[in-house]
Amino acid sequence: MKERCFAGGEAVKRTEERIREMVKVLPPELQHEVEDFVQFLLEKRARKPKGKFKFDWEGALEDLRDQYTSVELQHKALEWWGD
């Protein structure tokens, strides 16, 4: 399936037809898997972004600025996550 698919184009129609033909020859249980996968793709596509990333944690380590360099803080964070 190397051809590009543009909405409304002949390439889309050919792709749809190829998919139909492939699904027809599958046993019923695999046809159901294809249906499940298509449903998953539709749901994945419909998911909305959760919003902008918040920096409400910004400055939380400010009191450690004089004790550690940024690299040391990165290492400390890895240690803390491992606990």
Short mmCIF file of C-alpha atoms in Angstrom, two decimals:
data_model
loop_
_atom_site.label_atom_id
_atom_site.label_comp_id
_atom_site.label_asym_id
_atom_site.label_seq_id
_atom_site.Cartn_x
_atom_site.Cartn_y
_atom_site.Cartn_z
CA MET A 1 0.00 0.00 0.00
CA LYS A 2 2.54 2.54 -1.14
CA GLU A 3 0.13 4.91 -2.83
CA ARG A 4 -0.89 8.05 -0.99
CA CYS A 5 -4.52 8.30 0.07
CA PHE A 6 -6.28 11.62 -0.21
CA ALA A 7 -9.91 11.98 0.90
CA GLY A 8 -12.32 11.54 -1.98
CA GLY A 9 -9.64 10.32 -4.37
CA GLU A 10 -9.40 7.17 -6.40
CA ALA A 11 -6.56 5.97 -4.20
CA VAL A 12 -8.91 5.91 -1.21
CA LYS A 13 -11.48 3.90 -3.14
CA ARG A 14 -8.84 1.39 -4.24
CA THR A 15 -7.55 1.08 -0.69
CA GLU A 16 -11.06 0.52 0.66
CA GLU A 17 -11.71 -2.15 -1.95
CA ARG A 18 -8.42 -3.93 -1.21
CA ILE A 19 -9.24 -3.93 2.50
CA ARG A 20 -12.73 -5.33 1.81
CA GLU A 21 -11.27 -8.10 -0.34
CA MET A 22 -8.67 -9.01 2.29
CA VAL A 23 -11.25 -9.08 5.08
CA LYS A 24 -13.59 -11.31 3.02
CA VAL A 25 -11.04 -14.13 2.93
CA LEU A 26 -10.36 -14.05 6.67
CA PRO A 27 -12.11 -16.47 9.00
CA PRO A 28 -14.89 -14.88 11.11
CA GLU A 29 -12.79 -14.64 14.28
CA LEU A 30 -10.10 -12.65 12.42
CA GLN A 31 -12.74 -10.47 10.80
CA HIS A 32 -13.87 -9.63 14.33
CA GLU A 33 -10.26 -8.74 15.24
CA VAL A 34 -10.11 -6.41 12.24
CA GLU A 35 -13.34 -4.78 13.37
CA ASP A 36 -11.96 -4.36 16.90
CA PHE A 37 -8.75 -2.84 15.54
CA VAL A 38 -10.62 -0.38 13.33
CA GLN A 39 -12.75 0.61 16.34
CA PHE A 40 -9.55 1.16 18.35
CA LEU A 41 -8.12 3.37 15.59
CA LEU A 42 -11.31 5.42 15.43
CA GLU A 43 -11.35 5.92 19.20
CA LYS A 44 -7.65 6.78 19.24
CA ARG A 45 -8.17 9.37 16.52
CA ALA A 46 -11.15 10.88 18.33
CA ARG A 47 -9.31 11.38 21.62
CA LYS A 48 -8.79 15.00 22.40
CA PRO A 49 -5.56 16.32 23.85
CA LYS A 50 -5.74 16.76 27.59
CA GLY A 51 -4.68 20.37 27.37
CA LYS A 52 -1.47 22.23 27.75
CA PHE A 53 1.19 20.92 30.05
CA LYS A 54 1.14 22.82 33.31
CA PHE A 55 4.32 24.03 34.92
CA ASP A 56 2.77 24.27 38.38
CA TRP A 57 5.77 22.37 39.74
CA GLU A 58 8.13 25.10 38.52
CA GLY A 59 10.37 26.31 41.31
CA ALA A 60 9.59 23.36 43.57
CA LEU A 61 13.29 22.52 43.90
CA GLU A 62 14.41 26.11 44.26
CA ASP A 63 15.60 25.54 47.83
CA LEU A 64 18.05 22.91 46.52
CA ARG A 65 19.64 25.29 44.00
CA ASP A 66 22.58 26.15 46.26
CA GLN A 67 23.16 22.52 47.26
CA TYR A 68 23.17 20.82 43.84
CA THR A 69 24.03 21.53 40.21
CA SER A 70 21.36 20.82 37.60
CA VAL A 71 23.10 17.55 36.69
CA GLU A 72 23.24 16.51 40.33
CA LEU A 73 19.53 17.29 40.65
CA GLN A 74 18.82 15.10 37.64
CA HIS A 75 20.68 12.25 39.32
CA LYS A 76 18.85 12.92 42.60
CA ALA A 77 15.51 12.84 40.79
CA LEU A 78 16.39 9.45 39.32
CA GLU A 79 17.27 8.22 42.81
CA TRP A 80 13.97 9.54 44.20
CA TRP A 81 11.96 7.89 41.41
CA GLY A 82 13.67 4.59 42.18
CA ASP A 83 12.51 4.61 45.80
#
